[in-house]
Every structure is written in C-alpha cells, then in structure tokens.
Amino acid sequence: MTKASARQPGGMRPWRFVVWFGTVSLLADFVYEGARSITGPLLASLGASALVVGVVTGAGEAAALGLRLVSGPLADRTRRFWGLAIAGYALTVVSVPLLGVVGVLWAACALVIAERVGKAVRSPAKDTMLSHATAATGRGRGFAVHEAMDQVGALVGPLVVAGMLALTGGDYGPALAVLALPGVAVLGLLVWLRARVPDPEAYEREVTPHTGEAAETDGRLPAAFWTYAAFTAATTVGFATFGVLSYHLVERHLMAAAWVPVLYAAAMAVDAVAALATGWLYDRHGARVLIALPVLTAAVAVLAFTDTVAIVVAGSLVWGAAMGIQESTLRATVADLVPRGRRATAYGLFAGVVGVASLAGGALTGGLYGYSIPVLITVVVAVQVLALVLLAATPAARR
C-alpha cells in the first residue's frame, strides 16, 4: 500500500488524523501559551527576581521533558497512548485557570510547573501516535504541519490574554480564566478522535510492515540516537526561556507588560513558518538542516538582551524561529532514528536529556543575566559552537 492510500481501519486518512490532532494542539496551545506569554511578568508581580523566573521556567521545562523518562517507557509498556495523552492534556487545562486566582509566589510557581508536568505525561504518547501517521505523510512535513497548527493557538492565546489585560487594567485573573473555554474543547475533541482512530499504529504498519523489526526485539536504542540527543542537549543549554526574555523587556522598561503577549504571539507566528520550512527541507535533505538551530540560539542571546527595543524584538522573533525547529524537526528526526516498538521510550529518554539541559539553561541564562549580560552572551555562543561540533559528529546529519 502506498503512503497516499494508507488508511486507518476506522476510515480516517493519515493527513486528516494529523490535522485533527493539530487542532487539539492548537486549542491546547491557546491555553498554555496564553499563560506562558505572561509568566515572567506575572511572577515578577508576585515578587520574583530574574533568577527565580529563570529557575522556575527552566524547572518547568525540565519537568515537561525530564518526567518523560517515566511516561515514555510507560506508554510503550502499557500501549495506553490515548489514556496518557488525555490525562496530560487534562492536567494542563486545569492548571492554567487556577494560575490566575492564586496570589502568592510559591503557589504560582507550583502551577507553572504543574502545567508543564501535564505536557510530560502526554507528549511521548502524542508524539508516538503522530509518528505513526507521519510515516504515511512524510515525517518532516507531518510534524511541521502539526507544529504550525500548534502555533495558530500560540498566536491567538497570547493575543486574547493581551486584550484581556488591556480591558481589565492589567488584572491577570480574568486573562487566565478565559483560557478555560478552549481547555474544555481540547478534552471533547480528544475523546472524539480516540473513538475514530483507536489504533494510530495501523497507519505505519500499512506503509512499513516489516521495517525495523529486528531492532525492536533487542530492546536497545541505536547509538545514533544518543549522539543526536547529546547535540540537542548542548544547543538547549544556551537557549533562554521566554520568561527571562520577557523579564528583561519589562524590568528594563523596554515594553509594557500588556504588550509582551503581542510580541510572544509574533514569535509564535515565526515559529510556525520556521517549522514548515525546516520540515520541508528535512524530508529532502535530512538532519543536516538542523545546523540552523545552534546558529539561531546564539543569535537570540546576542540580540535579545540589549537595551534597544527594535533589536530585542528581533531577538525575540529569532527565538520563535528556533522554537519552531525544536518543536517539529527535532521530533521528526527521533522518529526516523528509532523503530516504532521503542519510540515512546526514545521520546521519553530524549526529552529527559533535553530536560536536564533546559533546567541548566534556565538557571544559566537567569543567573548570568543578573551577573553580566556580556558574559551571558559569550557563554551561550561558546556552547552553540560545541553543539555544532556534536551535530557534525551525528551520523544522521551526514546523510
């Protein structure tokens, strides 16, 4: 059977599955990216320093990634991909509205991290189901379309939050409460999609019925996967969170807090374009296109921590482009490196490695920001040079 004619027994073609799952992610991104766009200013309003913002947002990303060390193998072992996906989305869409009603720093920090834990629970299962469908659509393009749809929600959510902040005079409570509505839609759509496509692996079985069966039985992940994870970890260490970027904007009086979500929305639009472009290039040229990621990460540090508004805005948009590559092409490459029977475990382990790097990166950029911005820039650029060396040593990037 050809890729174009692959069909789930329930009748839904793989591209339709990718688009519907993209709609789920669009609505979920509406919720949590709306909240993330104001995390820095919200925590600052409760008394957080730049270091606290960096550590909390970095810890949140570490939780979102590191806890997949548990959820990934659990998904492979139980094969309950849909159950884990629905549970993870539920935790996220409940945590965000609550963030708007707490009034103490420790509780807000806990909810920021809890929202990210929801992502940890769902992501290996979600990515594995998508990897099955994208075996029929083309991995780069399938993950890129999904990421682009993500970013529609990531664009709309911050704009809605910005509008609510403008209407309420900067009251974070109503701005976060409104995000409960798309959260309800996320859960309803997931239940419907599970009923239509109970076994997404059928897509991949139809187009590649025998590929990788020997590798699946020995229980080991390929050596190329670990080299690739090392490259990704290195480039992530130097990647500043948007929480630190937005903290810089507000604390240096470069931008009013109400405008920060608008900038974040613009960065998410760039994210979508970068995902589509690199996804298309990946299907034609392979993992070598990832050379762009360390270059963009270094550029973020050089541009985003200046005191000139136009340059900081440019750096924030470059941050969005780097995020687009991280959230699409990096995941597509994992699917091509690992056989399907071990793929959720691979996604979990990959995210765990990157999670440690995210925590280090959040603490590094937050800490060095308070110490010396020139030192911050120098360290980030040096780490990205190392990442380029590791990418050159990755077999997938040489094909």
mmCIF file of C-alpha atoms in Angstrom:
data_model
loop_
_atom_site.group_PDB
_atom_site.id
_atom_site.type_symbol
_atom_site.label_atom_id
_atom_site.label_comp_id
_atom_site.label_asym_id
_atom_site.label_seq_id
_atom_site.Cartn_x
_atom_site.Cartn_y
_atom_site.Cartn_z
ATOM 1 C CA MET A 1 0.000 0.000 0.000
ATOM 2 C CA THR A 2 1.317 3.467 -0.870
ATOM 3 C CA LYS A 3 1.670 6.273 1.595
ATOM 4 C CA ALA A 4 -1.021 8.263 -0.161
ATOM 5 C CA SER A 5 -3.586 5.469 0.185
ATOM 6 C CA ALA A 6 -2.804 4.456 3.778
ATOM 7 C CA ARG A 7 -5.970 4.482 5.852
ATOM 8 C CA GLN A 8 -6.859 3.684 9.448
ATOM 9 C CA PRO A 9 -9.466 0.866 9.652
ATOM 10 C CA GLY A 10 -11.907 3.420 11.115
ATOM 11 C CA GLY A 11 -11.754 5.321 7.815
ATOM 12 C CA MET A 12 -9.655 8.402 8.645
ATOM 13 C CA ARG A 13 -6.737 9.079 6.312
ATOM 14 C CA PRO A 14 -3.362 9.897 7.910
ATOM 15 C CA TRP A 15 -3.360 13.541 6.817
ATOM 16 C CA ARG A 16 -6.793 14.038 8.380
ATOM 17 C CA PHE A 17 -5.529 12.489 11.607
ATOM 18 C CA VAL A 18 -2.526 14.851 11.613
ATOM 19 C CA VAL A 19 -4.814 17.834 11.032
ATOM 20 C CA TRP A 20 -7.320 16.837 13.716
ATOM 21 C CA PHE A 21 -4.544 16.203 16.212
ATOM 22 C CA GLY A 22 -3.136 19.536 15.143
ATOM 23 C CA THR A 23 -6.487 21.082 16.060
ATOM 24 C CA VAL A 24 -6.220 19.554 19.537
ATOM 25 C CA SER A 25 -2.762 21.068 19.889
ATOM 26 C CA LEU A 26 -3.998 24.399 18.524
ATOM 27 C CA LEU A 27 -6.616 24.614 21.278
ATOM 28 C CA ALA A 28 -4.188 23.418 23.953
ATOM 29 C CA ASP A 29 -1.621 25.969 22.837
ATOM 30 C CA PHE A 30 -4.313 28.637 23.065
ATOM 31 C CA VAL A 31 -4.481 27.709 26.755
ATOM 32 C CA TYR A 32 -0.910 27.194 27.865
ATOM 33 C CA GLU A 33 0.912 29.535 25.510
ATOM 34 C CA GLY A 34 -1.518 32.252 26.516
ATOM 35 C CA ALA A 35 -0.398 31.662 30.088
ATOM 36 C CA ARG A 36 3.303 31.289 29.255
ATOM 37 C CA SER A 37 3.311 34.618 27.441
ATOM 38 C CA ILE A 38 2.876 36.406 30.785
ATOM 39 C CA THR A 39 4.711 34.012 33.112
ATOM 40 C CA GLY A 40 7.680 36.340 33.594
ATOM 41 C CA PRO A 41 5.684 39.498 34.404
ATOM 42 C CA LEU A 42 3.160 37.516 36.493
ATOM 43 C CA LEU A 43 5.859 36.005 38.685
ATOM 44 C CA ALA A 44 7.631 39.375 38.894
ATOM 45 C CA SER A 45 4.374 40.967 40.106
ATOM 46 C CA LEU A 46 4.373 38.443 42.959
ATOM 47 C CA GLY A 47 7.934 39.332 43.955
ATOM 48 C CA ALA A 48 10.103 37.029 41.843
ATOM 49 C CA SER A 49 13.647 38.004 40.847
ATOM 50 C CA ALA A 50 15.215 37.275 37.455
ATOM 51 C CA LEU A 51 16.924 34.215 38.971
ATOM 52 C CA VAL A 52 13.623 32.898 40.343
ATOM 53 C CA VAL A 53 11.910 33.408 36.971
ATOM 54 C CA GLY A 54 14.765 31.646 35.205
ATOM 55 C CA VAL A 55 14.833 28.728 37.635
ATOM 56 C CA VAL A 56 11.040 28.262 37.721
ATOM 57 C CA THR A 57 10.570 28.448 33.965
ATOM 58 C CA GLY A 58 13.643 26.270 33.463
ATOM 59 C CA ALA A 59 12.354 23.799 36.062
ATOM 60 C CA GLY A 60 9.004 23.796 34.296
ATOM 61 C CA GLU A 61 10.662 22.889 31.018
ATOM 62 C CA ALA A 62 12.789 20.313 32.824
ATOM 63 C CA ALA A 63 9.615 18.759 34.270
ATOM 64 C CA ALA A 64 7.926 18.836 30.857
ATOM 65 C CA LEU A 65 10.902 16.978 29.416
ATOM 66 C CA GLY A 66 12.541 15.056 32.255
ATOM 67 C CA LEU A 67 9.389 13.318 33.512
ATOM 68 C CA ARG A 68 9.003 11.760 30.080
ATOM 69 C CA LEU A 69 11.684 9.344 31.277
ATOM 70 C CA VAL A 70 8.756 7.759 33.113
ATOM 71 C CA SER A 71 5.825 8.474 30.802
ATOM 72 C CA GLY A 72 7.654 7.313 27.641
ATOM 73 C CA PRO A 73 8.509 3.784 28.806
ATOM 74 C CA LEU A 74 5.095 3.601 30.487
ATOM 75 C CA ALA A 75 3.419 4.313 27.153
ATOM 76 C CA ASP A 76 5.471 1.633 25.375
ATOM 77 C CA ARG A 77 4.842 -0.900 28.135
ATOM 78 C CA THR A 78 1.093 -0.343 28.553
ATOM 79 C CA ARG A 79 0.309 0.786 24.977
ATOM 80 C CA ARG A 80 -2.227 3.188 26.548
ATOM 81 C CA PHE A 81 -1.268 6.064 24.288
ATOM 82 C CA TRP A 82 -4.693 7.672 24.249
ATOM 83 C CA GLY A 83 -5.195 7.426 28.023
ATOM 84 C CA LEU A 84 -1.880 9.125 28.773
ATOM 85 C CA ALA A 85 -2.485 11.809 26.165
ATOM 86 C CA ILE A 86 -5.920 12.677 27.566
ATOM 87 C CA ALA A 87 -4.674 12.696 31.192
ATOM 88 C CA GLY A 88 -1.787 15.012 30.331
ATOM 89 C CA TYR A 89 -3.952 17.475 28.457
ATOM 90 C CA ALA A 90 -6.454 17.484 31.348
ATOM 91 C CA LEU A 91 -3.754 18.446 33.871
ATOM 92 C CA THR A 92 -2.626 21.344 31.696
ATOM 93 C CA VAL A 93 -6.051 22.824 31.003
ATOM 94 C CA VAL A 94 -6.977 22.696 34.706
ATOM 95 C CA SER A 95 -3.717 24.250 35.967
ATOM 96 C CA VAL A 96 -3.798 27.369 33.791
ATOM 97 C CA PRO A 97 -7.065 28.994 35.000
ATOM 98 C CA LEU A 98 -6.029 28.305 38.607
ATOM 99 C CA LEU A 99 -2.845 30.268 37.990
ATOM 100 C CA GLY A 100 -4.980 33.383 37.720
ATOM 101 C CA VAL A 101 -6.581 33.074 41.149
ATOM 102 C CA VAL A 102 -3.596 32.324 43.399
ATOM 103 C CA GLY A 103 -1.993 35.346 44.985
ATOM 104 C CA VAL A 104 1.263 34.022 46.411
ATOM 105 C CA LEU A 105 4.516 33.328 44.632
ATOM 106 C CA TRP A 106 5.038 29.728 45.754
ATOM 107 C CA ALA A 107 1.577 28.635 44.550
ATOM 108 C CA ALA A 108 2.018 30.361 41.201
ATOM 109 C CA CYS A 109 5.408 28.687 40.769
ATOM 110 C CA ALA A 110 3.853 25.292 41.592
ATOM 111 C CA LEU A 111 1.106 25.765 38.995
ATOM 112 C CA VAL A 112 3.590 26.871 36.327
ATOM 113 C CA ILE A 113 5.447 23.617 36.900
ATOM 114 C CA ALA A 114 2.208 21.567 37.114
ATOM 115 C CA GLU A 115 1.129 22.806 33.705
ATOM 116 C CA ARG A 116 4.437 21.555 32.326
ATOM 117 C CA VAL A 117 4.009 18.198 34.098
ATOM 118 C CA GLY A 118 0.834 17.754 32.056
ATOM 119 C CA LYS A 119 2.933 18.118 28.934
ATOM 120 C CA ALA A 120 5.334 15.472 30.255
ATOM 121 C CA VAL A 121 2.502 12.993 30.767
ATOM 122 C CA ARG A 122 1.035 13.380 27.289
ATOM 123 C CA SER A 123 3.940 14.118 24.975
ATOM 124 C CA PRO A 124 5.625 10.722 24.385
ATOM 125 C CA ALA A 125 2.233 9.139 23.701
ATOM 126 C CA LYS A 126 1.146 12.016 21.480
ATOM 127 C CA ASP A 127 4.425 12.111 19.536
ATOM 128 C CA THR A 128 4.351 8.352 19.037
ATOM 129 C CA MET A 129 0.827 8.455 17.633
ATOM 130 C CA LEU A 130 1.838 11.288 15.326
ATOM 131 C CA SER A 131 4.948 9.393 14.237
ATOM 132 C CA HIS A 132 2.734 6.534 13.049
ATOM 133 C CA ALA A 133 0.601 8.844 10.911
ATOM 134 C CA THR A 134 3.603 10.776 9.574
ATOM 135 C CA ALA A 135 5.142 7.529 8.340
ATOM 136 C CA ALA A 136 2.470 7.857 5.654
ATOM 137 C CA THR A 137 2.570 11.649 5.141
ATOM 138 C CA GLY A 138 6.331 12.280 5.324
ATOM 139 C CA ARG A 139 7.892 12.811 8.731
ATOM 140 C CA GLY A 140 9.210 16.325 8.248
ATOM 141 C CA ARG A 141 6.043 17.643 6.667
ATOM 142 C CA GLY A 142 3.678 15.859 9.054
ATOM 143 C CA PHE A 143 5.382 17.116 12.199
ATOM 144 C CA ALA A 144 5.773 20.556 10.625
ATOM 145 C CA VAL A 145 2.058 20.884 9.811
ATOM 146 C CA HIS A 146 1.206 19.779 13.338
ATOM 147 C CA GLU A 147 3.621 22.346 14.789
ATOM 148 C CA ALA A 148 2.285 25.091 12.507
ATOM 149 C CA MET A 149 -1.240 24.408 13.760
ATOM 150 C CA ASP A 150 0.140 24.484 17.314
ATOM 151 C CA GLN A 151 1.344 27.963 16.645
ATOM 152 C CA VAL A 152 -2.031 29.231 15.470
ATOM 153 C CA GLY A 153 -3.177 28.598 19.030
ATOM 154 C CA ALA A 154 0.082 30.001 20.368
ATOM 155 C CA LEU A 155 -0.612 33.155 18.350
ATOM 156 C CA VAL A 156 -4.271 33.559 19.332
ATOM 157 C CA GLY A 157 -3.833 32.714 23.035
ATOM 158 C CA PRO A 158 -1.341 35.481 23.858
ATOM 159 C CA LEU A 159 -3.361 37.996 21.851
ATOM 160 C CA VAL A 160 -6.504 37.132 23.820
ATOM 161 C CA VAL A 161 -4.529 37.446 27.063
ATOM 162 C CA ALA A 162 -3.140 40.802 25.922
ATOM 163 C CA GLY A 163 -6.650 42.014 25.096
ATOM 164 C CA MET A 164 -7.960 40.924 28.477
ATOM 165 C CA LEU A 165 -5.077 42.642 30.262
ATOM 166 C CA ALA A 166 -5.825 45.839 28.356
ATOM 167 C CA LEU A 167 -9.538 45.629 29.192
ATOM 168 C CA THR A 168 -9.012 44.919 32.890
ATOM 169 C CA GLY A 169 -6.131 47.296 33.518
ATOM 170 C CA GLY A 170 -3.535 44.548 33.945
ATOM 171 C CA ASP A 171 -5.573 42.090 36.036
ATOM 172 C CA TYR A 172 -4.097 38.643 35.416
ATOM 173 C CA GLY A 173 -7.088 36.722 36.858
ATOM 174 C CA PRO A 174 -9.679 37.304 34.088
ATOM 175 C CA ALA A 175 -6.979 36.992 31.409
ATOM 176 C CA LEU A 176 -6.179 33.459 32.587
ATOM 177 C CA ALA A 177 -9.775 32.476 33.426
ATOM 178 C CA VAL A 178 -10.896 32.935 29.815
ATOM 179 C CA LEU A 179 -8.443 30.212 28.799
ATOM 180 C CA ALA A 180 -10.702 27.607 30.443
ATOM 181 C CA LEU A 181 -13.026 27.690 27.391
ATOM 182 C CA PRO A 182 -10.607 26.255 24.794
ATOM 183 C CA GLY A 183 -9.477 23.828 27.517
ATOM 184 C CA VAL A 184 -12.909 22.229 27.601
ATOM 185 C CA ALA A 185 -12.859 21.941 23.799
ATOM 186 C CA VAL A 186 -9.482 20.136 23.958
ATOM 187 C CA LEU A 187 -10.884 17.341 26.089
ATOM 188 C CA GLY A 188 -14.038 16.932 23.998
ATOM 189 C CA LEU A 189 -12.110 16.702 20.738
ATOM 190 C CA LEU A 190 -9.654 14.175 22.173
ATOM 191 C CA VAL A 191 -12.454 11.836 23.225
ATOM 192 C CA TRP A 192 -13.986 12.054 19.740
ATOM 193 C CA LEU A 193 -10.682 11.458 17.951
ATOM 194 C CA ARG A 194 -9.890 8.440 20.111
ATOM 195 C CA ALA A 195 -13.232 6.914 19.132
ATOM 196 C CA ARG A 196 -12.466 7.456 15.432
ATOM 197 C CA VAL A 197 -8.838 6.261 15.493
ATOM 198 C CA PRO A 198 -8.307 3.842 18.385
ATOM 199 C CA ASP A 199 -5.104 2.402 16.865
ATOM 200 C CA PRO A 200 -2.930 5.023 15.103
ATOM 201 C CA GLU A 201 -0.099 2.483 14.707
ATOM 202 C CA ALA A 202 -2.134 0.934 11.891
ATOM 203 C CA TYR A 203 -1.007 3.804 9.639
ATOM 204 C CA GLU A 204 2.643 2.816 9.945
ATOM 205 C CA ARG A 205 2.008 -0.930 9.782
ATOM 206 C CA GLU A 206 0.355 -0.461 6.404
ATOM 207 C CA VAL A 207 3.178 1.527 4.792
ATOM 208 C CA THR A 208 6.191 -0.101 6.518
ATOM 209 C CA PRO A 209 5.012 -3.508 7.699
ATOM 210 C CA HIS A 210 8.453 -5.059 8.323
ATOM 211 C CA THR A 211 10.856 -2.152 8.821
ATOM 212 C CA GLY A 212 12.973 -2.269 11.952
ATOM 213 C CA GLU A 213 11.512 -5.465 13.453
ATOM 214 C CA ALA A 214 14.941 -6.889 14.358
ATOM 215 C CA ALA A 215 15.970 -3.672 16.048
ATOM 216 C CA GLU A 216 12.735 -3.638 18.009
ATOM 217 C CA THR A 217 13.303 -7.048 19.562
ATOM 218 C CA ASP A 218 16.703 -6.432 21.196
ATOM 219 C CA GLY A 219 15.342 -3.611 23.404
ATOM 220 C CA ARG A 220 18.226 -1.234 22.693
ATOM 221 C CA LEU A 221 18.141 2.242 21.199
ATOM 222 C CA PRO A 222 20.507 2.960 18.299
ATOM 223 C CA ALA A 223 23.855 4.627 19.028
ATOM 224 C CA ALA A 224 22.953 7.376 16.558
ATOM 225 C CA PHE A 225 20.028 8.299 18.794
ATOM 226 C CA TRP A 226 22.343 9.029 21.733
ATOM 227 C CA THR A 227 24.733 11.150 19.655
ATOM 228 C CA TYR A 228 21.766 13.094 18.397
ATOM 229 C CA ALA A 229 20.449 13.569 21.954
ATOM 230 C CA ALA A 230 23.850 14.953 23.006
ATOM 231 C CA PHE A 231 23.717 17.538 20.209
ATOM 232 C CA THR A 232 20.190 18.578 21.190
ATOM 233 C CA ALA A 233 21.140 18.877 24.856
ATOM 234 C CA ALA A 234 24.097 21.112 24.030
ATOM 235 C CA THR A 235 22.093 23.520 21.911
ATOM 236 C CA THR A 236 19.311 23.613 24.538
ATOM 237 C CA VAL A 237 21.688 24.611 27.349
ATOM 238 C CA GLY A 238 22.175 28.008 25.742
ATOM 239 C CA PHE A 239 18.534 28.580 24.861
ATOM 240 C CA ALA A 240 16.946 31.278 27.041
ATOM 241 C CA THR A 241 13.323 30.833 28.132
ATOM 242 C CA PHE A 242 10.809 33.449 27.080
ATOM 243 C CA GLY A 243 10.256 34.079 30.773
ATOM 244 C CA VAL A 244 13.772 35.520 31.029
ATOM 245 C CA LEU A 245 13.358 37.442 27.758
ATOM 246 C CA SER A 246 10.063 38.991 28.905
ATOM 247 C CA TYR A 247 11.550 39.766 32.322
ATOM 248 C CA HIS A 248 14.287 41.739 30.543
ATOM 249 C CA LEU A 249 11.714 43.634 28.491
ATOM 250 C CA VAL A 250 9.591 44.679 31.459
ATOM 251 C CA GLU A 251 12.289 45.267 34.072
ATOM 252 C CA ARG A 252 14.366 47.414 31.683
ATOM 253 C CA HIS A 253 11.184 49.359 30.793
ATOM 254 C CA LEU A 254 11.558 48.479 27.125
ATOM 255 C CA MET A 255 7.946 47.289 26.777
ATOM 256 C CA ALA A 256 4.767 47.494 28.856
ATOM 257 C CA ALA A 257 3.606 44.162 30.281
ATOM 258 C CA ALA A 258 0.407 44.280 28.196
ATOM 259 C CA TRP A 259 2.488 44.282 25.001
ATOM 260 C CA VAL A 260 4.641 41.302 25.931
ATOM 261 C CA PRO A 261 1.973 38.750 24.872
ATOM 262 C CA VAL A 262 1.718 40.505 21.497
ATOM 263 C CA LEU A 263 5.444 40.026 20.957
ATOM 264 C CA TYR A 264 5.112 36.419 22.071
ATOM 265 C CA ALA A 265 2.320 35.908 19.529
ATOM 266 C CA ALA A 266 4.550 37.310 16.790
ATOM 267 C CA ALA A 267 7.297 34.902 17.856
ATOM 268 C CA MET A 268 4.821 32.020 17.591
ATOM 269 C CA ALA A 269 3.936 33.086 14.035
ATOM 270 C CA VAL A 270 7.638 32.931 13.156
ATOM 271 C CA ASP A 271 7.750 29.542 14.892
ATOM 272 C CA ALA A 272 5.092 28.191 12.513
ATOM 273 C CA VAL A 273 6.885 29.451 9.395
ATOM 274 C CA ALA A 274 10.229 28.049 10.583
ATOM 275 C CA ALA A 275 8.635 24.663 11.331
ATOM 276 C CA LEU A 276 7.082 24.408 7.863
ATOM 277 C CA ALA A 277 10.291 25.487 6.129
ATOM 278 C CA THR A 278 12.603 23.147 8.010
ATOM 279 C CA GLY A 279 10.097 20.272 7.827
ATOM 280 C CA TRP A 280 10.002 20.572 4.037
ATOM 281 C CA LEU A 281 13.804 20.765 3.896
ATOM 282 C CA TYR A 282 14.178 17.819 6.276
ATOM 283 C CA ASP A 283 12.214 15.470 4.010
ATOM 284 C CA ARG A 284 14.601 16.393 1.176
ATOM 285 C CA HIS A 285 17.972 16.894 2.860
ATOM 286 C CA GLY A 286 17.777 15.109 6.195
ATOM 287 C CA ALA A 287 19.027 16.184 9.613
ATOM 288 C CA ARG A 288 21.756 18.431 8.235
ATOM 289 C CA VAL A 289 19.174 21.227 8.159
ATOM 290 C CA LEU A 290 19.460 21.331 11.962
ATOM 291 C CA ILE A 291 22.661 23.358 11.630
ATOM 292 C CA ALA A 292 20.307 26.351 11.774
ATOM 293 C CA LEU A 293 19.354 25.650 15.403
ATOM 294 C CA PRO A 294 22.669 26.470 17.177
ATOM 295 C CA VAL A 295 23.100 29.498 14.923
ATOM 296 C CA LEU A 296 19.667 30.853 15.860
ATOM 297 C CA THR A 297 20.141 30.072 19.559
ATOM 298 C CA ALA A 298 23.376 32.068 19.638
ATOM 299 C CA ALA A 299 21.678 34.918 17.792
ATOM 300 C CA VAL A 300 18.927 35.080 20.437
ATOM 301 C CA ALA A 301 21.459 35.832 23.168
ATOM 302 C CA VAL A 302 23.278 38.397 21.045
ATOM 303 C CA LEU A 303 20.109 40.280 20.110
ATOM 304 C CA ALA A 304 17.510 39.798 22.856
ATOM 305 C CA PHE A 305 19.478 41.095 25.844
ATOM 306 C CA THR A 306 20.310 44.527 24.500
ATOM 307 C CA ASP A 307 18.618 47.785 25.554
ATOM 308 C CA THR A 308 17.375 48.738 22.079
ATOM 309 C CA VAL A 309 13.724 47.857 21.583
ATOM 310 C CA ALA A 310 13.972 47.023 17.866
ATOM 311 C CA ILE A 311 16.935 44.689 18.422
ATOM 312 C CA VAL A 312 15.282 42.980 21.380
ATOM 313 C CA VAL A 313 12.142 42.430 19.292
ATOM 314 C CA ALA A 314 14.287 40.955 16.505
ATOM 315 C CA GLY A 315 15.929 38.639 19.038
ATOM 316 C CA SER A 316 12.520 37.520 20.291
ATOM 317 C CA LEU A 317 11.441 36.677 16.736
ATOM 318 C CA VAL A 318 14.656 34.684 16.236
ATOM 319 C CA TRP A 319 13.742 32.888 19.471
ATOM 320 C CA GLY A 320 10.455 31.937 17.796
ATOM 321 C CA ALA A 321 12.265 30.531 14.753
ATOM 322 C CA ALA A 322 14.481 28.381 16.978
ATOM 323 C CA MET A 323 11.405 27.136 18.849
ATOM 324 C CA GLY A 324 9.805 26.116 15.548
ATOM 325 C CA ILE A 325 12.761 23.869 14.748
ATOM 326 C CA GLN A 326 12.880 22.446 18.280
ATOM 327 C CA GLU A 327 9.209 21.536 18.307
ATOM 328 C CA SER A 328 8.992 19.942 14.862
ATOM 329 C CA THR A 329 12.137 18.809 13.064
ATOM 330 C CA LEU A 330 13.894 17.603 16.228
ATOM 331 C CA ARG A 331 10.965 15.268 16.918
ATOM 332 C CA ALA A 332 10.763 14.090 13.313
ATOM 333 C CA THR A 333 14.414 13.036 13.453
ATOM 334 C CA VAL A 334 13.830 10.890 16.547
ATOM 335 C CA ALA A 335 11.065 9.013 14.721
ATOM 336 C CA ASP A 336 13.446 8.234 11.853
ATOM 337 C CA LEU A 337 16.214 7.033 14.183
ATOM 338 C CA VAL A 338 14.172 4.635 16.348
ATOM 339 C CA PRO A 339 11.945 1.637 15.427
ATOM 340 C CA ARG A 340 8.285 2.018 16.306
ATOM 341 C CA GLY A 341 8.194 -0.530 19.155
ATOM 342 C CA ARG A 342 10.618 1.576 21.211
ATOM 343 C CA ARG A 343 9.630 5.020 20.017
ATOM 344 C CA ALA A 344 7.708 6.306 23.075
ATOM 345 C CA THR A 345 10.651 5.226 25.243
ATOM 346 C CA ALA A 346 13.007 7.045 22.883
ATOM 347 C CA TYR A 347 10.888 10.197 23.023
ATOM 348 C CA GLY A 348 10.870 9.977 26.807
ATOM 349 C CA LEU A 349 14.634 9.461 27.096
ATOM 350 C CA PHE A 350 15.333 12.147 24.513
ATOM 351 C CA ALA A 351 13.154 14.597 26.416
ATOM 352 C CA GLY A 352 14.807 13.638 29.695
ATOM 353 C CA VAL A 353 18.235 14.506 28.350
ATOM 354 C CA VAL A 354 16.918 17.776 26.971
ATOM 355 C CA GLY A 355 15.058 18.441 30.240
ATOM 356 C CA VAL A 356 18.291 18.467 32.202
ATOM 357 C CA ALA A 357 19.688 20.861 29.610
ATOM 358 C CA SER A 358 16.593 23.069 29.890
ATOM 359 C CA LEU A 359 16.946 23.371 33.643
ATOM 360 C CA ALA A 360 20.630 24.191 33.244
ATOM 361 C CA GLY A 361 19.805 26.681 30.503
ATOM 362 C CA GLY A 362 17.104 28.441 32.534
ATOM 363 C CA ALA A 363 19.374 28.735 35.559
ATOM 364 C CA LEU A 364 22.366 29.705 33.384
ATOM 365 C CA THR A 365 20.650 32.495 31.489
ATOM 366 C CA GLY A 366 18.723 33.729 34.548
ATOM 367 C CA GLY A 367 21.811 33.696 36.759
ATOM 368 C CA LEU A 368 24.190 35.213 34.229
ATOM 369 C CA TYR A 369 21.592 37.855 33.343
ATOM 370 C CA GLY A 370 21.819 39.169 36.901
ATOM 371 C CA TYR A 371 25.628 38.938 36.887
ATOM 372 C CA SER A 372 26.704 40.195 33.458
ATOM 373 C CA ILE A 373 24.914 40.255 30.121
ATOM 374 C CA PRO A 374 28.202 40.270 28.108
ATOM 375 C CA VAL A 375 29.285 37.127 29.980
ATOM 376 C CA LEU A 376 25.876 35.558 29.290
ATOM 377 C CA ILE A 377 26.253 36.189 25.560
ATOM 378 C CA THR A 378 29.823 34.856 25.483
ATOM 379 C CA VAL A 379 28.903 31.637 27.289
ATOM 380 C CA VAL A 380 25.859 30.975 25.096
ATOM 381 C CA VAL A 381 27.831 31.479 21.872
ATOM 382 C CA ALA A 382 30.578 29.132 23.100
ATOM 383 C CA VAL A 383 28.047 26.412 23.953
ATOM 384 C CA GLN A 384 26.489 26.696 20.489
ATOM 385 C CA VAL A 385 29.877 26.204 18.852
ATOM 386 C CA LEU A 386 30.145 22.953 20.825
ATOM 387 C CA ALA A 387 26.642 21.989 19.629
ATOM 388 C CA LEU A 388 27.720 22.450 16.003
ATOM 389 C CA VAL A 389 30.666 20.134 16.595
ATOM 390 C CA LEU A 390 28.340 17.486 18.061
ATOM 391 C CA LEU A 391 25.957 17.849 15.126
ATOM 392 C CA ALA A 392 28.823 17.261 12.723
ATOM 393 C CA ALA A 393 29.548 14.009 14.595
ATOM 394 C CA THR A 394 25.935 12.838 14.322
ATOM 395 C CA PRO A 395 25.525 10.220 11.546
ATOM 396 C CA ALA A 396 22.021 11.422 10.696
ATOM 397 C CA ALA A 397 23.392 14.867 9.815
ATOM 398 C CA ARG A 398 25.904 13.426 7.357
ATOM 399 C CA ARG A 399 23.442 11.515 5.214
#
